[in-house]
């Protein structure tokens, strides 16, 4: 007589330690799980609701300035160091994890226009309304006395409005009436690039193609330069003035511009006739923009006192941050670990935000990681469902912003309706012009 015995190997299901996850055997045959879809939908709905419940993006503020913040500088190699400059000429070095001011230096006799670290982080450069470019040692933290002298001071002929450092070589660029390329070891520019524009507001080096740089100018144009050439490469003129631009750190051809017309525009340098994407949502002029180190997202600050986070391939923002005390945004930055956002505004505070509003800070247990991953997968699977989409996209914004946004939408609808009526009722064949083709007036070379 044969007796069949059920045998189980303990190695297949017993945990080695209590911190391990239980191994559970499942039969994935869909016929055996008729209610799996409904269960997953409820889980996705709950995960979406909990995400909104735990969305608390504000981490802290760095206060101590006596005037509004005008510029921020991120250290290229240290996550804990941040520089901020204010309207009264003071520059502060912050220890971000402890939210403390490590050192404070009166760098300029007026407005601090820009701060940038060198590519190795050992020095930083400041510019101000006193026409001076000053080079400082980043190790001012280690010195005991409070009086600090710059390593070098260069007096310019005109007011300098922006500064950017090359990502690989010891060169930096400044802009004002002209775009000047400087060597760190020399007191005069090694190259002056000029198009014939009154003022250049912002200049940025490309982080991938490190010899390419671009500048926003007062005649509503964006000028492209190559530091190896003797003259500018090309220029595009937009309908309204660009305030600031940011290059995508992963894709050398792409950059995003913050404009006076309340929008942001992502361009491809290979085809500048029209923007790839128009990002809308702000209700006032967009003043600052910065990319995440992944290149997939960017953050913008505006005069409407809100911060918006956009995915680079989507027109609408995925997140909007605001507080009662925060005033006009003047500068913004995304931390190099892709977890935090820095913002500087008119009312003397540097604020620290989470890049993901509901993300749990600190170390996570393996079980927590797996649960978060599972919830993300569920939310992605049911993202198109009306109820889940409504909860995920709903944001509370200040009443002023909400009303202004509604007015802008009504204006856009009126313009569209008018254009459609003209096309319908005119004898001439009036072609339809997409919105993207209206934004760039001309391209010059």
Coordinates of C-alpha atoms in Angstrom, one line a residue:
X1 CA 0.0 0.0 0.0
X2 CA 1.4 3.4 -1.1
X3 CA 1.0 6.4 1.2
X4 CA 1.4 9.9 -0.4
X5 CA 3.0 12.4 2.1
X6 CA 2.9 16.1 1.6
X7 CA 6.5 17.3 2.0
X8 CA 7.6 20.9 2.5
X9 CA 11.0 22.3 2.5
X10 CA 11.3 25.0 5.3
X11 CA 13.8 27.0 3.2
X12 CA 11.1 27.9 0.7
X13 CA 8.8 29.7 3.2
X14 CA 10.6 30.3 6.5
X15 CA 12.4 33.7 7.0
X16 CA 16.0 33.7 7.9
X17 CA 15.5 36.8 10.1
X18 CA 12.4 38.5 11.4
X19 CA 13.2 41.5 9.1
X20 CA 12.9 39.5 6.0
X21 CA 9.6 39.5 4.0
X22 CA 7.4 36.4 4.1
X23 CA 7.5 34.3 1.0
X24 CA 4.0 33.7 -0.2
X25 CA 3.1 31.3 -3.0
X26 CA 0.5 32.5 -5.4
X27 CA -1.3 31.1 -8.4
X28 CA -1.5 33.9 -10.9
X29 CA -4.3 32.3 -12.9
X30 CA -6.9 35.1 -13.4
X31 CA -9.8 32.7 -13.3
X32 CA -9.0 31.9 -9.7
X33 CA -9.1 35.7 -8.7
X34 CA -12.3 37.2 -10.1
X35 CA -12.3 40.2 -7.8
X36 CA -8.6 41.1 -8.1
X37 CA -9.3 44.1 -10.4
X38 CA -11.9 45.5 -8.0
X39 CA -9.6 45.0 -5.0
X40 CA -6.7 46.7 -6.8
X41 CA -8.9 49.6 -7.7
X42 CA -9.9 50.2 -4.1
X43 CA -6.2 50.0 -3.0
X44 CA -5.2 52.5 -5.7
X45 CA -8.0 54.8 -4.6
X46 CA -6.9 54.6 -1.0
X47 CA -3.2 55.1 -1.9
X48 CA -4.1 58.2 -3.9
X49 CA -6.2 59.6 -1.0
X50 CA -3.4 58.9 1.5
X51 CA -0.9 60.6 -0.8
X52 CA -2.9 63.8 -0.6
X53 CA -3.4 63.4 3.2
X54 CA 0.4 63.1 3.8
X55 CA 1.3 65.9 1.2
X56 CA 3.2 68.2 3.5
X57 CA 6.0 69.6 1.2
X58 CA 7.4 72.4 3.4
X59 CA 10.5 71.3 5.3
X60 CA 11.8 74.5 6.8
X61 CA 13.1 78.0 6.2
X62 CA 16.5 79.6 6.5
X63 CA 16.0 83.0 8.0
X64 CA 18.6 85.7 8.9
X65 CA 18.8 88.0 5.9
X66 CA 17.9 91.6 6.5
X67 CA 16.6 92.1 2.9
X68 CA 15.0 90.2 0.1
X69 CA 16.8 87.2 -1.4
X70 CA 18.2 87.9 -4.9
X71 CA 20.4 84.8 -5.7
X72 CA 21.1 81.2 -4.7
X73 CA 24.2 79.1 -5.3
X74 CA 24.4 75.3 -5.1
X75 CA 27.6 73.6 -4.2
X76 CA 28.5 71.1 -7.0
X77 CA 29.9 68.4 -4.7
X78 CA 28.3 69.0 -1.3
X79 CA 24.5 68.6 -0.6
X80 CA 24.7 70.3 2.7
X81 CA 26.1 73.7 1.6
X82 CA 24.0 76.5 0.0
X83 CA 24.8 80.1 -0.7
X84 CA 22.2 82.9 -0.7
X85 CA 22.7 86.6 -1.6
X86 CA 20.3 89.5 -0.8
X87 CA 19.4 93.0 -2.0
X88 CA 21.7 94.6 0.6
X89 CA 24.8 92.9 -0.6
X90 CA 25.1 90.3 2.1
X91 CA 25.9 86.6 1.2
X92 CA 25.2 83.8 3.7
X93 CA 26.6 80.3 3.7
X94 CA 24.1 77.8 5.1
X95 CA 24.4 74.3 6.6
X96 CA 21.1 73.0 5.1
X97 CA 20.6 69.8 7.2
X98 CA 20.9 71.8 10.4
X99 CA 19.1 74.8 8.9
X100 CA 21.9 77.1 10.3
X101 CA 23.9 80.0 8.9
X102 CA 27.5 79.0 9.0
X103 CA 29.0 82.3 7.8
X104 CA 27.8 85.7 6.7
X105 CA 29.9 88.1 4.5
X106 CA 29.1 91.6 3.2
X107 CA 30.2 91.1 -0.3
X108 CA 28.9 94.1 -2.3
X109 CA 27.7 97.6 -1.7
X110 CA 24.4 96.9 -3.4
X111 CA 22.2 94.2 -4.9
X112 CA 23.8 90.8 -5.2
X113 CA 23.1 89.9 -8.8
X114 CA 24.5 86.4 -8.9
X115 CA 26.4 83.7 -7.0
X116 CA 28.1 80.7 -8.6
X117 CA 30.5 78.0 -7.4
X118 CA 33.6 77.0 -9.4
X119 CA 33.4 73.5 -11.0
X120 CA 35.4 71.9 -8.2
X121 CA 33.5 73.8 -5.4
X122 CA 36.7 75.3 -3.8
X123 CA 35.8 78.9 -4.7
X124 CA 32.7 80.9 -5.4
X125 CA 32.1 84.1 -7.4
X126 CA 29.7 86.9 -6.6
X127 CA 28.6 89.9 -8.7
X128 CA 26.7 93.0 -7.7
X129 CA 25.5 96.4 -8.7
X130 CA 28.8 97.9 -7.7
X131 CA 30.2 96.5 -11.0
X132 CA 32.5 94.1 -9.1
X133 CA 33.2 90.4 -9.7
X134 CA 34.6 88.9 -6.5
X135 CA 36.2 85.5 -6.0
X136 CA 36.0 84.0 -2.5
X137 CA 37.4 80.9 -0.9
X138 CA 34.7 78.3 -0.1
X139 CA 36.6 77.5 3.1
X140 CA 35.4 80.7 4.9
X141 CA 33.6 78.4 7.3
X142 CA 36.9 77.2 8.7
X143 CA 38.3 80.7 9.5
X144 CA 37.8 82.0 13.0
X145 CA 37.7 85.8 12.3
X146 CA 34.6 87.5 11.0
X147 CA 36.4 89.8 8.5
X148 CA 36.8 88.1 5.2
X149 CA 38.6 89.4 2.1
X150 CA 38.0 88.1 -1.4
X151 CA 40.8 86.2 -3.2
X152 CA 40.4 88.5 -6.2
X153 CA 38.3 91.5 -7.2
X154 CA 37.7 92.6 -10.7
X155 CA 36.0 95.9 -11.5
X156 CA 33.9 95.9 -14.6
X157 CA 33.0 98.8 -16.9
X158 CA 29.3 98.3 -16.7
X159 CA 26.7 96.7 -14.3
X160 CA 26.9 92.9 -14.5
X161 CA 23.5 91.1 -14.3
X162 CA 24.3 87.4 -14.3
X163 CA 27.2 84.9 -13.9
X164 CA 27.6 81.2 -14.9
X165 CA 30.6 78.9 -14.4
X166 CA 31.8 76.3 -16.9
X167 CA 31.1 72.8 -15.7
X168 CA 34.6 71.4 -16.7
X169 CA 37.1 74.2 -17.2
X170 CA 38.2 77.2 -15.1
X171 CA 36.2 79.7 -17.2
X172 CA 33.1 81.7 -16.2
X173 CA 30.8 83.9 -18.2
X174 CA 29.2 87.2 -17.2
X175 CA 26.6 89.3 -19.0
X176 CA 25.4 92.9 -18.8
X177 CA 25.7 95.0 -21.9
X178 CA 27.9 92.3 -23.5
X179 CA 28.7 88.6 -22.8
X180 CA 32.2 88.2 -21.5
X181 CA 34.2 85.0 -21.1
X182 CA 36.7 85.1 -18.2
X183 CA 39.6 82.9 -17.1
X184 CA 39.8 82.5 -13.3
X185 CA 43.5 83.5 -13.4
X186 CA 43.1 86.7 -15.3
X187 CA 41.7 90.1 -14.6
X188 CA 40.4 90.9 -18.1
X189 CA 38.0 89.0 -20.2
X190 CA 39.6 86.6 -22.7
X191 CA 36.6 87.0 -25.1
X192 CA 33.8 89.5 -25.5
X193 CA 30.7 88.3 -27.5
X194 CA 28.3 91.0 -28.7
X195 CA 25.1 91.0 -30.8
X196 CA 24.1 94.6 -30.4
X197 CA 21.5 94.3 -27.6
X198 CA 21.0 96.8 -24.8
X199 CA 21.1 94.4 -21.8
X200 CA 21.5 90.7 -21.2
X201 CA 19.6 89.5 -18.1
X202 CA 20.7 85.9 -17.6
X203 CA 23.5 83.6 -18.9
X204 CA 23.8 79.9 -18.5
X205 CA 26.5 77.3 -19.5
X206 CA 25.3 74.0 -21.0
X207 CA 26.1 71.2 -18.5
X208 CA 26.6 68.6 -21.3
X209 CA 28.1 70.5 -24.2
X210 CA 30.2 72.7 -21.8
X211 CA 31.4 75.2 -24.3
X212 CA 27.9 76.3 -25.3
X213 CA 26.0 79.0 -23.4
X214 CA 22.8 81.0 -23.9
X215 CA 21.6 84.4 -22.7
X216 CA 18.2 86.1 -22.3
X217 CA 18.2 89.7 -23.5
X218 CA 16.1 92.8 -23.2
X219 CA 14.8 92.8 -26.8
X220 CA 12.8 89.6 -26.1
X221 CA 15.6 87.5 -27.6
X222 CA 17.6 84.4 -26.6
X223 CA 21.2 84.4 -27.9
X224 CA 23.4 81.3 -28.2
X225 CA 27.2 81.5 -27.9
X226 CA 30.1 79.1 -28.2
X227 CA 33.1 80.2 -26.1
X228 CA 35.4 78.8 -28.8
X229 CA 34.0 81.1 -31.4
X230 CA 34.7 84.9 -31.9
X231 CA 31.0 85.9 -32.4
X232 CA 27.5 84.6 -31.3
X233 CA 26.0 81.7 -33.1
X234 CA 22.3 82.5 -33.5
X235 CA 19.4 84.3 -31.9
X236 CA 15.6 83.9 -31.6
X237 CA 13.2 86.6 -30.8
X238 CA 10.0 85.8 -28.9
X239 CA 6.7 87.6 -28.4
X240 CA 7.5 88.6 -24.8
X241 CA 10.8 88.9 -22.8
X242 CA 12.4 85.7 -21.4
X243 CA 13.5 86.2 -17.8
X244 CA 15.7 83.1 -17.2
X245 CA 16.6 79.9 -18.8
X246 CA 17.8 76.5 -17.7
X247 CA 19.5 73.7 -19.7
X248 CA 18.4 70.1 -19.4
X249 CA 21.3 68.4 -17.6
X250 CA 20.7 65.1 -19.4
X251 CA 19.8 66.2 -22.9
X252 CA 22.2 68.7 -24.4
X253 CA 19.8 70.1 -27.0
X254 CA 16.9 71.0 -24.7
X255 CA 16.4 74.0 -22.5
X256 CA 13.5 75.7 -20.8
X257 CA 12.8 79.5 -20.7
X258 CA 10.8 81.4 -18.0
X259 CA 8.8 84.1 -19.8
X260 CA 7.0 87.4 -19.0
X261 CA 3.8 86.0 -20.6
X262 CA 3.2 83.7 -17.5
X263 CA 4.4 80.6 -19.4
X264 CA 7.5 78.4 -19.7
X265 CA 8.8 77.1 -23.1
X266 CA 10.9 74.1 -23.7
X267 CA 13.0 74.4 -26.9
X268 CA 15.1 72.0 -29.0
X269 CA 18.2 73.9 -30.2
X270 CA 18.1 71.9 -33.4
X271 CA 14.8 73.4 -34.3
X272 CA 14.1 76.8 -32.8
X273 CA 11.2 77.9 -35.0
X274 CA 8.7 76.9 -32.4
X275 CA 8.9 75.4 -28.8
X276 CA 8.5 71.7 -28.2
X277 CA 6.1 72.3 -25.3
X278 CA 4.3 75.3 -23.7
X279 CA 4.0 74.9 -19.9
X280 CA 1.2 77.0 -18.4
X281 CA -0.3 77.4 -15.0
X282 CA 1.3 80.5 -13.5
X283 CA -0.9 83.7 -13.2
X284 CA 2.0 86.2 -13.3
X285 CA 5.4 86.6 -14.9
X286 CA 7.7 83.6 -14.3
X287 CA 11.0 84.8 -12.9
X288 CA 13.1 81.7 -12.3
X289 CA 13.5 78.1 -13.5
X290 CA 15.8 75.2 -12.6
X291 CA 16.0 71.5 -13.8
X292 CA 16.1 68.4 -11.6
X293 CA 19.4 66.5 -11.9
X294 CA 17.5 63.7 -13.7
X295 CA 16.4 66.1 -16.5
X296 CA 12.8 64.7 -16.3
X297 CA 11.3 67.6 -14.3
X298 CA 11.9 71.3 -13.6
X299 CA 10.7 73.8 -11.0
X300 CA 9.6 77.4 -11.6
X301 CA 8.9 80.4 -9.4
X302 CA 6.7 83.3 -10.3
X303 CA 5.5 86.7 -9.2
X304 CA 2.1 85.1 -8.4
X305 CA 3.9 83.8 -5.2
X306 CA 3.7 80.1 -6.1
X307 CA 6.2 77.4 -7.0
X308 CA 5.2 74.9 -9.7
X309 CA 6.8 71.6 -10.6
X310 CA 6.5 70.4 -14.2
X311 CA 7.4 67.2 -15.9
X312 CA 9.5 68.3 -18.9
X313 CA 7.2 66.6 -21.5
X314 CA 3.9 67.7 -20.0
X315 CA 2.1 71.1 -20.3
X316 CA 0.5 71.1 -16.9
X317 CA 2.2 71.3 -13.5
X318 CA 2.1 68.2 -11.3
X319 CA 2.5 70.2 -8.1
X320 CA 2.0 73.7 -6.8
X321 CA 3.5 75.0 -3.5
X322 CA 2.6 78.2 -1.7
X323 CA 2.5 79.6 1.8
X324 CA 0.7 82.7 3.4
X325 CA 4.0 84.5 4.0
X326 CA 5.9 83.8 0.8
X327 CA 6.0 86.8 -1.5
X328 CA 7.3 87.2 -5.1
X329 CA 9.8 84.4 -6.0
X330 CA 13.2 85.7 -7.1
X331 CA 15.3 82.5 -7.4
X332 CA 14.9 78.8 -7.2
X333 CA 17.0 75.6 -7.2
X334 CA 16.7 71.8 -7.3
X335 CA 19.1 70.0 -5.0
X336 CA 21.5 67.6 -6.6
X337 CA 20.1 64.5 -4.7
X338 CA 16.8 65.1 -6.5
X339 CA 14.9 65.3 -3.2
X340 CA 14.6 69.0 -2.2
X341 CA 13.8 72.4 -3.7
X342 CA 15.3 75.7 -2.5
X343 CA 13.4 78.9 -3.1
X344 CA 14.3 82.5 -2.3
X345 CA 11.7 85.3 -2.2
X346 CA 11.2 89.0 -1.5
X347 CA 10.5 88.6 2.2
X348 CA 14.0 87.6 3.3
X349 CA 13.5 83.8 3.7
X350 CA 15.1 80.9 1.9
X351 CA 12.7 78.0 2.0
X352 CA 13.3 74.3 1.7
X353 CA 10.7 72.1 0.1
X354 CA 10.3 68.4 -0.7
X355 CA 10.4 67.6 -4.4
X356 CA 7.7 64.9 -3.7
X357 CA 5.2 66.4 -1.4
X358 CA 4.1 63.2 0.3
X359 CA 7.5 61.5 0.4
X360 CA 8.5 60.1 3.8
X361 CA 11.8 61.5 5.0
X362 CA 14.5 59.3 6.6
X363 CA 15.4 55.7 6.3
X364 CA 12.8 53.3 5.1
X365 CA 12.3 49.7 6.2
X366 CA 12.3 47.1 3.3
X367 CA 8.5 46.5 3.9
X368 CA 7.8 50.2 3.6
X369 CA 9.8 50.4 0.4
X370 CA 7.9 47.5 -1.1
X371 CA 4.6 49.0 0.0
X372 CA 5.4 52.4 -1.5
X373 CA 6.5 50.7 -4.7
X374 CA 3.3 48.7 -4.9
X375 CA 1.2 51.8 -4.3
X376 CA 3.0 53.7 -7.0
X377 CA 2.4 50.8 -9.5
X378 CA -1.3 50.8 -8.6
X379 CA -1.6 54.6 -9.0
X380 CA 0.0 54.4 -12.4
X381 CA -2.2 51.5 -13.5
X382 CA -5.4 53.4 -12.6
X383 CA -4.2 56.9 -13.3
X384 CA -6.7 57.4 -16.1
X385 CA -9.7 56.5 -13.9
X386 CA -11.9 59.7 -13.4
X387 CA -12.2 59.5 -9.7
X388 CA -8.5 58.7 -9.0
X389 CA -7.4 61.4 -11.5
X390 CA -9.6 64.0 -9.9
X391 CA -8.2 63.3 -6.4
X392 CA -4.6 63.1 -7.7
X393 CA -4.8 66.4 -9.6
X394 CA -6.8 68.5 -7.0
X395 CA -4.8 71.3 -5.4
X396 CA -5.8 74.1 -3.0
X397 CA -4.4 77.4 -4.2
X398 CA -4.8 80.9 -2.9
X399 CA -8.1 82.6 -4.0
X400 CA -6.2 85.3 -5.9
X401 CA -4.4 82.7 -8.0
X402 CA -7.6 80.6 -8.5
X403 CA -9.6 83.7 -9.7
X404 CA -6.8 84.9 -11.9
X405 CA -6.4 81.5 -13.5
X406 CA -10.1 81.3 -14.3
X407 CA -10.0 84.8 -15.9
X408 CA -7.0 83.7 -18.1
X409 CA -8.9 80.5 -19.2
X410 CA -11.9 82.6 -20.2
X411 CA -9.7 85.0 -22.2
X412 CA -8.0 82.1 -24.0
X413 CA -11.4 80.6 -24.9
X414 CA -12.6 84.0 -26.2
X415 CA -9.6 84.4 -28.4
X416 CA -10.0 80.8 -29.7
X417 CA -13.7 81.4 -30.4
X418 CA -12.9 84.6 -32.2
X419 CA -10.3 83.0 -34.4
X420 CA -12.7 80.1 -35.2
X421 CA -15.4 82.6 -36.2
X422 CA -13.0 84.5 -38.5
X423 CA -12.0 81.2 -40.2
X424 CA -15.7 80.2 -40.6
X425 CA -17.0 83.5 -41.9
X426 CA -14.2 85.1 -43.9
X427 CA -14.2 84.8 -47.7
X428 CA -10.4 84.3 -47.7
X429 CA -9.0 81.0 -46.6
X430 CA -7.6 81.9 -43.1
X431 CA -5.3 79.1 -42.1
X432 CA -5.2 77.7 -38.5
X433 CA -2.0 78.7 -36.7
X434 CA -1.0 76.5 -33.7
X435 CA -0.2 78.2 -30.5
X436 CA 3.4 77.0 -30.6
X437 CA 4.0 78.8 -33.9
X438 CA 2.9 82.2 -32.5
X439 CA 5.6 82.4 -29.8
X440 CA 8.8 82.8 -31.9
X441 CA 8.7 85.8 -34.1
X442 CA 12.0 85.2 -36.0
X443 CA 15.3 83.4 -36.0
X444 CA 18.5 85.3 -36.8
X445 CA 22.0 83.9 -37.6

